């Protein structure tokens, strides 16, 4: 192996590092110019790298012009390896007189959260129990088999048909929570195994592309409830007026794409029932073809071949299509209520470059722990802990929750946890409130 020329350099021969101020970094945040970000006081030029970023171009771009130390630590399980690839992007560091992060961020809170993360790692809470995830996968596969056996043993009359649809809906919902674990790299210590099982669960068991999930979901985690950065709130403003601030803003601008003052009513029509069967089911194929994600498409095709060959002989083509879209309808209701209960009632606004803890806590809330709530939501009832530690295995959320609550109490941050049905109701209440705020601003401003 050839000697490293940099290793042979003396300190006097090495070029002096370039120093930058936060003002200079903040100016490199747009699409039409260079994009820089800061990690551990080092300044990186990500302008060309964004298109090659494994997590997607948008998620890293959302931190352009900002400090990205905490999200970098939160999202990567092998930070040493990633840092080697980052060396080519390094252009300098913050000037010695510059603080480690911007004045919009709470220094004391950030420092204490980083201490908390170190404590969590020492406690072993970032390590997964593989038996837990194996049993979870097995219970999904058993329900999948039970759904088919229901029709094979009891026939295709109405009651077995409906029971089969309910079981398959549970399979799809629970596989959705499990692929979420693999997608967040929270099961295995290496990315390779997480990615492989992610493809299997989301592709073969659900018929969806892993690349699409990565593209959408990591943005949500990077900037939750931040307009134009979190794709989960892209239904604002064309379908719903979300959040107090954005709704008033929309009203003042005299914009009306929908009768928002009735959105808490039409949510029941175009929200839970329609998202999967009328949108996601078709958009995912457009996504993989447009982006040429042929590996994802191959995994997806195995799902449709398997389900076609197992159910058409029992139900015929029309019966199979009826079953398939009933399952997507039931799954869609399950998915939307669970995923929106933690976010829609919370603070929604433009990105104001807050610190990691404040960004996550203002956009998330929890639902009380119980055996049913944990299973029904895939442990996403611990949304606060999941957002603070996205690579933490879900079975450890309840263990870190008391530590997070103590941190929040010390800094006067509201830590919300509520009953499951109250969380569902809060979605509707928040839509009604924001719709009324829009109407008041629209009529009187």
CSV table of C-alpha atoms in Angstrom, one decimal:
chain,number,residue,atom,x,y,z
A,1,UNK,CA,0.0,0.0,0.0
A,2,UNK,CA,1.3,3.4,-0.9
A,3,UNK,CA,2.2,5.7,2.0
A,4,UNK,CA,-0.4,8.4,2.8
A,5,UNK,CA,1.2,11.7,1.6
A,6,UNK,CA,-0.8,13.6,4.3
A,7,UNK,CA,0.7,11.4,7.0
A,8,UNK,CA,4.2,12.4,5.9
A,9,UNK,CA,3.4,16.1,6.1
A,10,UNK,CA,4.7,18.1,9.1
A,11,UNK,CA,2.3,20.5,10.8
A,12,UNK,CA,4.2,23.3,9.2
A,13,UNK,CA,3.5,21.9,5.7
A,14,UNK,CA,-0.2,21.4,6.2
A,15,UNK,CA,-2.4,24.1,4.8
A,16,UNK,CA,-4.1,26.4,7.4
A,17,UNK,CA,-7.8,25.6,7.8
A,18,UNK,CA,-10.3,28.1,6.4
A,19,UNK,CA,-12.5,29.8,8.9
A,20,UNK,CA,-16.1,30.8,8.5
A,21,UNK,CA,-18.7,32.6,10.5
A,22,UNK,CA,-22.3,31.5,11.0
A,23,UNK,CA,-23.4,34.4,8.7
A,24,UNK,CA,-21.3,33.0,5.9
A,25,UNK,CA,-22.7,29.5,6.4
A,26,UNK,CA,-26.3,30.8,6.6
A,27,UNK,CA,-25.9,32.5,3.2
A,28,UNK,CA,-25.3,29.0,1.6
A,29,UNK,CA,-28.7,27.6,2.1
A,30,UNK,CA,-30.6,28.0,-1.2
A,31,UNK,CA,-31.1,25.9,-4.3
A,32,UNK,CA,-29.6,28.5,-6.7
A,33,UNK,CA,-26.3,28.7,-4.9
A,34,UNK,CA,-23.8,26.7,-2.8
A,35,UNK,CA,-25.2,24.7,0.1
A,36,UNK,CA,-23.1,24.3,3.2
A,37,UNK,CA,-23.8,22.8,6.6
A,38,UNK,CA,-21.9,22.4,9.9
A,39,UNK,CA,-21.2,19.2,11.8
A,40,UNK,CA,-19.1,19.4,15.0
A,41,UNK,CA,-17.9,22.9,14.0
A,42,UNK,CA,-16.6,21.6,10.6
A,43,UNK,CA,-18.0,23.2,7.5
A,44,UNK,CA,-19.0,21.0,4.6
A,45,UNK,CA,-19.9,21.9,1.0
A,46,UNK,CA,-22.8,19.6,0.1
A,47,UNK,CA,-23.8,21.3,-3.2
A,48,UNK,CA,-22.8,18.4,-5.4
A,49,UNK,CA,-23.1,15.7,-2.9
A,50,UNK,CA,-26.8,16.1,-2.3
A,51,UNK,CA,-27.7,14.0,-5.4
A,52,UNK,CA,-25.5,11.2,-4.1
A,53,UNK,CA,-26.6,11.3,-0.5
A,54,UNK,CA,-27.9,7.8,0.4
A,55,UNK,CA,-30.7,9.2,2.5
A,56,UNK,CA,-32.0,11.4,-0.4
A,57,UNK,CA,-31.1,14.8,-1.6
A,58,UNK,CA,-33.8,16.7,0.2
A,59,UNK,CA,-33.2,15.5,3.7
A,60,UNK,CA,-29.7,16.8,3.8
A,61,UNK,CA,-30.6,20.0,1.9
A,62,UNK,CA,-33.1,20.9,4.6
A,63,UNK,CA,-30.1,21.6,6.9
A,64,UNK,CA,-28.2,23.7,4.3
A,65,UNK,CA,-27.0,26.8,6.0
A,66,UNK,CA,-27.5,25.3,9.5
A,67,UNK,CA,-25.8,23.2,12.1
A,68,UNK,CA,-26.6,19.5,11.5
A,69,UNK,CA,-24.6,17.9,14.2
A,70,UNK,CA,-27.6,16.4,16.1
A,71,UNK,CA,-29.5,15.0,13.1
A,72,UNK,CA,-26.2,13.6,11.8
A,73,UNK,CA,-25.7,11.7,15.1
A,74,UNK,CA,-29.4,10.7,15.2
A,75,UNK,CA,-29.6,9.2,11.7
A,76,UNK,CA,-26.4,7.3,11.2
A,77,UNK,CA,-25.4,4.1,13.0
A,78,UNK,CA,-21.8,4.0,11.7
A,79,UNK,CA,-20.7,7.5,12.0
A,80,UNK,CA,-17.0,6.7,11.7
A,81,UNK,CA,-17.5,5.2,8.3
A,82,UNK,CA,-19.7,8.1,7.1
A,83,UNK,CA,-17.1,10.7,8.3
A,84,UNK,CA,-14.5,9.1,6.0
A,85,UNK,CA,-16.8,9.9,3.0
A,86,UNK,CA,-17.4,13.4,4.3
A,87,UNK,CA,-13.7,14.3,4.2
A,88,UNK,CA,-13.9,15.2,0.5
A,89,UNK,CA,-16.7,17.7,1.3
A,90,UNK,CA,-14.8,19.5,4.1
A,91,UNK,CA,-14.0,23.1,3.3
A,92,UNK,CA,-13.1,24.5,6.7
A,93,UNK,CA,-14.4,25.1,10.1
A,94,UNK,CA,-16.1,27.7,12.2
A,95,UNK,CA,-13.9,30.6,13.4
A,96,UNK,CA,-12.7,30.1,17.0
A,97,UNK,CA,-14.8,33.0,18.3
A,98,UNK,CA,-17.9,31.5,16.7
A,99,UNK,CA,-20.3,29.5,19.0
A,100,UNK,CA,-20.8,25.8,18.2
A,101,UNK,CA,-24.4,26.5,16.9
A,102,UNK,CA,-26.6,29.3,15.9
A,103,UNK,CA,-28.2,31.7,18.4
A,104,UNK,CA,-31.7,30.4,17.6
A,105,UNK,CA,-30.8,27.2,19.4
A,106,UNK,CA,-30.9,26.5,23.1
A,107,UNK,CA,-27.3,25.8,24.1
A,108,UNK,CA,-28.0,24.4,27.6
A,109,UNK,CA,-30.8,22.2,26.3
A,110,UNK,CA,-28.6,20.9,23.4
A,111,UNK,CA,-25.6,20.2,25.7
A,112,UNK,CA,-27.8,18.3,28.2
A,113,UNK,CA,-29.5,16.3,25.4
A,114,UNK,CA,-26.1,15.3,24.1
A,115,UNK,CA,-25.2,14.1,27.6
A,116,UNK,CA,-28.5,12.2,27.7
A,117,UNK,CA,-27.7,10.5,24.4
A,118,UNK,CA,-24.3,9.4,25.7
A,119,UNK,CA,-26.0,8.0,28.8
A,120,UNK,CA,-28.5,6.2,26.6
A,121,UNK,CA,-25.7,4.6,24.6
A,122,UNK,CA,-23.9,3.5,27.7
A,123,UNK,CA,-27.1,1.9,29.0
A,124,UNK,CA,-27.3,-0.2,25.8
A,125,UNK,CA,-30.6,1.2,24.8
A,126,UNK,CA,-29.5,1.6,21.2
A,127,UNK,CA,-28.9,-2.1,20.8
A,128,UNK,CA,-31.7,-4.3,19.5
A,129,UNK,CA,-33.2,-7.5,20.9
A,130,UNK,CA,-33.2,-9.7,17.7
A,131,UNK,CA,-35.6,-12.2,19.3
A,132,UNK,CA,-38.2,-9.4,19.7
A,133,UNK,CA,-38.0,-8.6,16.0
A,134,UNK,CA,-38.0,-12.2,14.9
A,135,UNK,CA,-41.1,-12.9,16.9
A,136,UNK,CA,-42.7,-9.8,15.5
A,137,UNK,CA,-42.0,-11.0,11.9
A,138,UNK,CA,-43.3,-14.4,12.7
A,139,UNK,CA,-46.6,-13.1,14.1
A,140,UNK,CA,-47.0,-11.1,10.8
A,141,UNK,CA,-46.4,-14.3,8.7
A,142,UNK,CA,-48.7,-16.3,10.9
A,143,UNK,CA,-51.6,-13.8,10.3
A,144,UNK,CA,-50.8,-13.9,6.6
A,145,UNK,CA,-51.1,-17.6,6.5
A,146,UNK,CA,-54.2,-17.5,8.7
A,147,UNK,CA,-55.9,-15.1,6.3
A,148,UNK,CA,-55.5,-17.6,3.4
A,149,UNK,CA,-56.5,-20.6,5.5
A,150,UNK,CA,-59.7,-18.8,6.5
A,151,UNK,CA,-60.9,-18.8,2.9
A,152,UNK,CA,-59.5,-22.2,2.1
A,153,UNK,CA,-61.1,-23.9,5.1
A,154,UNK,CA,-64.3,-22.0,5.6
A,155,UNK,CA,-65.1,-21.0,2.0
A,156,UNK,CA,-65.6,-17.6,0.4
A,157,UNK,CA,-68.9,-16.6,1.9
A,158,UNK,CA,-69.3,-13.2,3.4
A,159,UNK,CA,-68.1,-13.9,7.0
A,160,UNK,CA,-64.8,-15.7,6.0
A,161,UNK,CA,-64.2,-13.1,3.3
A,162,UNK,CA,-64.5,-10.2,5.9
A,163,UNK,CA,-62.4,-12.1,8.4
A,164,UNK,CA,-59.7,-12.7,5.8
A,165,UNK,CA,-59.8,-8.9,4.9
A,166,UNK,CA,-59.3,-8.0,8.6
A,167,UNK,CA,-56.4,-10.4,9.0
A,168,UNK,CA,-54.7,-9.1,5.8
A,169,UNK,CA,-55.2,-5.5,7.0
A,170,UNK,CA,-53.5,-6.4,10.2
A,171,UNK,CA,-50.7,-8.0,8.2
A,172,UNK,CA,-50.3,-4.9,6.1
A,173,UNK,CA,-50.4,-2.5,9.1
A,174,UNK,CA,-48.0,-4.5,11.2
A,175,UNK,CA,-45.6,-5.0,8.3
A,176,UNK,CA,-45.7,-1.3,7.9
A,177,UNK,CA,-44.5,-0.8,11.4
A,178,UNK,CA,-41.8,-3.5,11.0
A,179,UNK,CA,-40.5,-2.0,7.8
A,180,UNK,CA,-40.3,1.2,9.6
A,181,UNK,CA,-37.9,-0.4,12.1
A,182,UNK,CA,-35.6,-1.7,9.4
A,183,UNK,CA,-35.8,1.6,7.4
A,184,UNK,CA,-34.5,3.4,10.5
A,185,UNK,CA,-31.6,1.0,10.8
A,186,UNK,CA,-32.7,0.1,14.3
A,187,UNK,CA,-32.6,-3.7,14.2
A,188,UNK,CA,-29.1,-4.7,13.0
A,189,UNK,CA,-25.7,-3.0,13.7
A,190,UNK,CA,-24.9,-2.8,10.0
A,191,UNK,CA,-26.8,-0.9,7.3
A,192,UNK,CA,-26.5,-3.8,4.9
A,193,UNK,CA,-28.7,-6.2,6.9
A,194,UNK,CA,-31.2,-3.5,7.7
A,195,UNK,CA,-31.5,-2.5,4.1
A,196,UNK,CA,-32.0,-6.1,3.0
A,197,UNK,CA,-34.8,-6.8,5.5
A,198,UNK,CA,-36.3,-3.5,4.7
A,199,UNK,CA,-36.6,-4.4,1.0
A,200,UNK,CA,-38.1,-7.8,2.0
A,201,UNK,CA,-40.7,-6.4,4.4
A,202,UNK,CA,-41.8,-3.3,2.5
A,203,UNK,CA,-41.3,-4.8,-0.9
A,204,UNK,CA,-42.3,-8.4,-0.7
A,205,UNK,CA,-44.8,-8.2,2.2
A,206,UNK,CA,-46.4,-4.9,1.4
A,207,UNK,CA,-45.7,-4.2,-2.3
A,208,UNK,CA,-44.1,-0.7,-1.8
A,209,UNK,CA,-40.6,0.7,-2.6
A,210,UNK,CA,-38.0,1.2,0.1
A,211,UNK,CA,-36.5,4.1,-1.8
A,212,UNK,CA,-39.8,6.0,-1.7
A,213,UNK,CA,-40.2,5.5,2.0
A,214,UNK,CA,-36.6,6.7,2.6
A,215,UNK,CA,-37.2,9.7,0.5
A,216,UNK,CA,-40.3,10.8,2.3
A,217,UNK,CA,-39.8,9.6,5.8
A,218,UNK,CA,-36.3,10.9,6.5
A,219,UNK,CA,-37.4,14.4,5.5
A,220,UNK,CA,-40.3,14.1,8.0
A,221,UNK,CA,-37.8,13.2,10.8
A,222,UNK,CA,-35.3,15.9,9.9
A,223,UNK,CA,-37.8,18.8,10.0
A,224,UNK,CA,-41.2,17.5,11.4
A,225,UNK,CA,-44.2,19.8,10.8
A,226,UNK,CA,-42.0,22.3,9.0
A,227,UNK,CA,-43.9,23.6,5.9
A,228,UNK,CA,-42.1,22.8,2.6
A,229,UNK,CA,-39.6,20.5,4.4
A,230,UNK,CA,-41.8,17.8,5.9
A,231,UNK,CA,-43.7,16.0,3.1
A,232,UNK,CA,-46.2,14.6,5.7
A,233,UNK,CA,-47.9,18.0,5.8
A,234,UNK,CA,-47.9,18.5,2.0
A,235,UNK,CA,-51.7,18.4,2.1
A,236,UNK,CA,-51.4,22.0,3.2
A,237,UNK,CA,-52.7,24.1,1.5
A,238,UNK,CA,-54.4,22.3,-1.3
A,239,UNK,CA,-56.5,19.9,0.8
A,240,UNK,CA,-56.3,21.2,4.4
A,241,UNK,CA,-55.2,24.3,6.3
A,242,UNK,CA,-52.9,23.0,9.0
A,243,UNK,CA,-51.7,24.6,12.2
A,244,UNK,CA,-52.7,27.9,13.7
A,245,UNK,CA,-49.9,29.9,12.1
A,246,UNK,CA,-50.1,28.6,8.6
A,247,UNK,CA,-53.9,28.7,8.6
A,248,UNK,CA,-54.0,32.4,9.6
A,249,UNK,CA,-51.3,33.1,7.0
A,250,UNK,CA,-53.3,31.4,4.3
A,251,UNK,CA,-56.4,33.4,5.3
A,252,UNK,CA,-54.6,36.7,5.2
A,253,UNK,CA,-53.3,35.8,1.7
A,254,UNK,CA,-57.0,35.3,0.7
A,255,UNK,CA,-56.2,31.8,-0.6
A,256,UNK,CA,-59.0,29.2,-0.7
A,257,UNK,CA,-58.3,25.9,-2.4
A,258,UNK,CA,-60.9,24.0,-0.3
A,259,UNK,CA,-63.7,25.0,2.2
A,260,UNK,CA,-61.3,24.7,5.1
A,261,UNK,CA,-63.9,25.7,7.7
A,262,UNK,CA,-65.4,22.3,6.9
A,263,UNK,CA,-62.2,20.3,6.7
A,264,UNK,CA,-62.9,18.5,10.0
A,265,UNK,CA,-65.8,16.9,8.2
A,266,UNK,CA,-64.4,16.1,4.8
A,267,UNK,CA,-61.3,14.7,6.5
A,268,UNK,CA,-63.4,11.6,7.0
A,269,UNK,CA,-63.8,11.2,3.3
A,270,UNK,CA,-60.5,12.2,1.7
A,271,UNK,CA,-58.2,11.4,4.7
A,272,UNK,CA,-58.2,8.0,6.4
A,273,UNK,CA,-60.2,6.1,3.7
A,274,UNK,CA,-58.5,7.4,0.6
A,275,UNK,CA,-54.8,7.9,1.2
A,276,UNK,CA,-53.6,4.4,0.4
A,277,UNK,CA,-56.1,3.1,-2.1
A,278,UNK,CA,-56.5,6.3,-4.1
A,279,UNK,CA,-53.1,7.8,-3.9
A,280,UNK,CA,-50.2,5.8,-2.5
A,281,UNK,CA,-51.2,2.6,-4.3
A,282,UNK,CA,-50.7,4.3,-7.7
A,283,UNK,CA,-48.0,6.9,-6.9
A,284,UNK,CA,-45.5,4.3,-5.7
A,285,UNK,CA,-45.3,2.8,-9.2
A,286,UNK,CA,-44.9,6.3,-10.8
A,287,UNK,CA,-42.1,6.9,-8.2
A,288,UNK,CA,-40.0,3.8,-9.0
A,289,UNK,CA,-40.4,4.1,-12.8
A,290,UNK,CA,-39.6,7.8,-12.9
A,291,UNK,CA,-36.5,7.3,-10.7
A,292,UNK,CA,-35.5,4.0,-12.3
A,293,UNK,CA,-35.5,2.1,-9.0
A,294,UNK,CA,-35.6,-1.3,-10.6
A,295,UNK,CA,-34.6,-3.3,-7.6
A,296,UNK,CA,-37.5,-1.8,-5.6
A,297,UNK,CA,-39.8,-2.6,-8.5
A,298,UNK,CA,-38.6,-6.2,-8.6
A,299,UNK,CA,-39.4,-6.6,-4.9
A,300,UNK,CA,-42.8,-5.0,-5.4
A,301,UNK,CA,-43.6,-7.4,-8.2
A,302,UNK,CA,-42.9,-10.4,-6.0
A,303,UNK,CA,-45.7,-9.2,-3.6
A,304,UNK,CA,-48.3,-8.8,-6.4
A,305,UNK,CA,-47.4,-12.2,-7.9
A,306,UNK,CA,-47.6,-13.9,-4.6
A,307,UNK,CA,-50.9,-12.4,-3.6
A,308,UNK,CA,-52.4,-13.0,-7.1
A,309,UNK,CA,-51.4,-16.6,-7.2
A,310,UNK,CA,-52.7,-17.4,-3.7
A,311,UNK,CA,-56.1,-15.6,-3.8
A,312,UNK,CA,-57.3,-15.6,-7.4
A,313,UNK,CA,-57.8,-19.5,-7.4
A,314,UNK,CA,-60.0,-19.1,-4.4
A,315,UNK,CA,-61.9,-15.9,-5.3
A,316,UNK,CA,-61.6,-15.4,-9.0
A,317,UNK,CA,-60.3,-12.1,-10.4
A,318,UNK,CA,-63.2,-9.9,-9.3
A,319,UNK,CA,-63.3,-11.3,-5.8
A,320,UNK,CA,-59.5,-10.9,-5.5
A,321,UNK,CA,-59.7,-7.2,-6.6
A,322,UNK,CA,-62.5,-6.6,-4.1
A,323,UNK,CA,-60.5,-8.2,-1.3
A,324,UNK,CA,-57.4,-6.3,-2.3
A,325,UNK,CA,-59.0,-2.9,-2.2
A,326,UNK,CA,-60.9,-3.6,0.9
A,327,UNK,CA,-57.6,-4.4,2.6
A,328,UNK,CA,-56.1,-1.2,1.3
A,329,UNK,CA,-59.1,0.7,2.6
A,330,UNK,CA,-58.9,-0.8,6.1
A,331,UNK,CA,-55.2,-0.4,6.2
A,332,UNK,CA,-55.4,3.2,5.1
A,333,UNK,CA,-57.8,4.1,8.0
A,334,UNK,CA,-55.5,2.3,10.4
A,335,UNK,CA,-52.3,4.0,9.0
A,336,UNK,CA,-53.7,7.6,8.8
A,337,UNK,CA,-55.2,7.7,12.3
A,338,UNK,CA,-52.1,6.3,13.9
A,339,UNK,CA,-49.5,8.4,12.0
A,340,UNK,CA,-51.4,11.7,12.3
A,341,UNK,CA,-52.4,11.5,15.9
A,342,UNK,CA,-48.9,12.4,17.0
A,343,UNK,CA,-48.4,15.4,14.7
A,344,UNK,CA,-51.4,17.1,13.2
A,345,UNK,CA,-52.6,18.5,16.6
A,346,UNK,CA,-49.1,19.8,17.3
A,347,UNK,CA,-47.2,23.0,16.3
A,348,UNK,CA,-47.0,23.4,12.5
A,349,UNK,CA,-45.0,26.3,11.0
A,350,UNK,CA,-42.1,27.3,8.7
A,351,UNK,CA,-38.6,26.2,9.7
A,352,UNK,CA,-37.2,28.5,12.3
A,353,UNK,CA,-33.9,26.5,12.7
A,354,UNK,CA,-34.6,25.5,16.3
A,355,UNK,CA,-32.4,23.0,18.2
A,356,UNK,CA,-33.0,19.3,17.7
A,357,UNK,CA,-34.9,18.8,21.0
A,358,UNK,CA,-37.2,21.8,20.5
A,359,UNK,CA,-37.8,20.9,16.9
A,360,UNK,CA,-38.9,17.4,17.7
A,361,UNK,CA,-40.9,18.1,20.9
A,362,UNK,CA,-43.0,20.9,19.4
A,363,UNK,CA,-44.1,18.6,16.6
A,364,UNK,CA,-44.7,15.4,18.4
A,365,UNK,CA,-46.8,13.9,21.3
A,366,UNK,CA,-47.2,10.5,22.8
A,367,UNK,CA,-50.1,8.1,23.4
A,368,UNK,CA,-50.2,6.3,26.7
A,369,UNK,CA,-48.4,2.9,26.9
A,370,UNK,CA,-50.5,-0.3,27.0
A,371,UNK,CA,-50.1,-3.7,25.4
A,372,UNK,CA,-52.7,-2.8,22.8
A,373,UNK,CA,-51.5,0.7,22.1
A,374,UNK,CA,-48.0,-0.6,21.6
A,375,UNK,CA,-49.1,-3.3,19.2
A,376,UNK,CA,-51.7,-1.2,17.4
A,377,UNK,CA,-49.3,1.7,16.7
A,378,UNK,CA,-46.1,-0.3,16.3
A,379,UNK,CA,-44.8,1.5,19.4
A,380,UNK,CA,-45.2,4.8,17.6
A,381,UNK,CA,-47.3,5.8,20.6
A,382,UNK,CA,-43.8,6.7,21.9
A,383,UNK,CA,-43.4,9.3,19.1
A,384,UNK,CA,-41.3,11.7,21.2
A,385,UNK,CA,-38.7,9.1,22.0
A,386,UNK,CA,-38.7,7.8,18.5
A,387,UNK,CA,-38.1,11.3,17.0
A,388,UNK,CA,-35.3,12.1,19.5
A,389,UNK,CA,-33.6,8.7,18.9
A,390,UNK,CA,-34.8,7.5,15.5
A,391,UNK,CA,-32.3,4.5,15.3
A,392,UNK,CA,-33.3,3.3,18.8
A,393,UNK,CA,-35.1,-0.1,18.8
A,394,UNK,CA,-38.7,0.4,19.6
A,395,UNK,CA,-38.7,-2.0,22.6
A,396,UNK,CA,-36.5,0.4,24.5
A,397,UNK,CA,-38.7,3.6,24.1
A,398,UNK,CA,-40.4,3.1,27.4
A,399,UNK,CA,-37.1,2.8,29.1
A,400,UNK,CA,-35.8,6.1,27.9
A,401,UNK,CA,-39.1,7.9,28.3
A,402,UNK,CA,-38.6,8.9,32.0
A,403,UNK,CA,-35.2,10.4,31.2
A,404,UNK,CA,-36.7,12.4,28.4
A,405,UNK,CA,-39.5,13.6,30.7
A,406,UNK,CA,-37.0,14.8,33.2
A,407,UNK,CA,-35.1,16.7,30.6
A,408,UNK,CA,-38.3,18.3,29.4
A,409,UNK,CA,-39.4,19.2,32.9
A,410,UNK,CA,-36.1,20.8,33.7
A,411,UNK,CA,-36.3,23.1,30.6
A,412,UNK,CA,-40.0,23.9,30.8
A,413,UNK,CA,-40.8,21.9,27.6
A,414,UNK,CA,-44.3,20.4,27.4
A,415,UNK,CA,-44.2,16.6,27.2
A,416,UNK,CA,-47.6,15.5,26.0
A,417,UNK,CA,-49.0,12.0,26.4
A,418,UNK,CA,-52.7,11.2,26.1
A,419,UNK,CA,-55.2,8.3,25.7
A,420,UNK,CA,-55.5,6.7,22.3
A,421,UNK,CA,-59.1,7.9,21.6
A,422,UNK,CA,-58.3,11.4,22.8
A,423,UNK,CA,-55.4,11.4,20.4
A,424,UNK,CA,-57.7,10.5,17.5
A,425,UNK,CA,-60.2,13.1,18.6
A,426,UNK,CA,-57.5,15.8,18.7
A,427,UNK,CA,-56.8,15.4,15.0
A,428,UNK,CA,-60.4,16.4,14.3
A,429,UNK,CA,-60.4,19.2,16.9
A,430,UNK,CA,-57.2,20.7,15.5
A,431,UNK,CA,-58.6,20.6,11.9
A,432,UNK,CA,-61.7,22.3,13.1
A,433,UNK,CA,-59.8,25.0,15.0
A,434,UNK,CA,-57.3,25.7,12.1
A,435,UNK,CA,-60.2,25.8,9.7
A,436,UNK,CA,-62.0,28.4,11.8
A,437,UNK,CA,-58.8,30.5,12.1
A,438,UNK,CA,-58.4,30.4,8.4
A,439,UNK,CA,-62.0,31.6,7.9
A,440,UNK,CA,-61.6,34.5,10.5
A,441,UNK,CA,-58.4,35.7,8.8
A,442,UNK,CA,-60.0,35.3,5.3
A,443,UNK,CA,-63.0,37.3,6.1
A,444,UNK,CA,-61.7,40.0,8.4
A,445,UNK,CA,-58.0,40.7,7.6
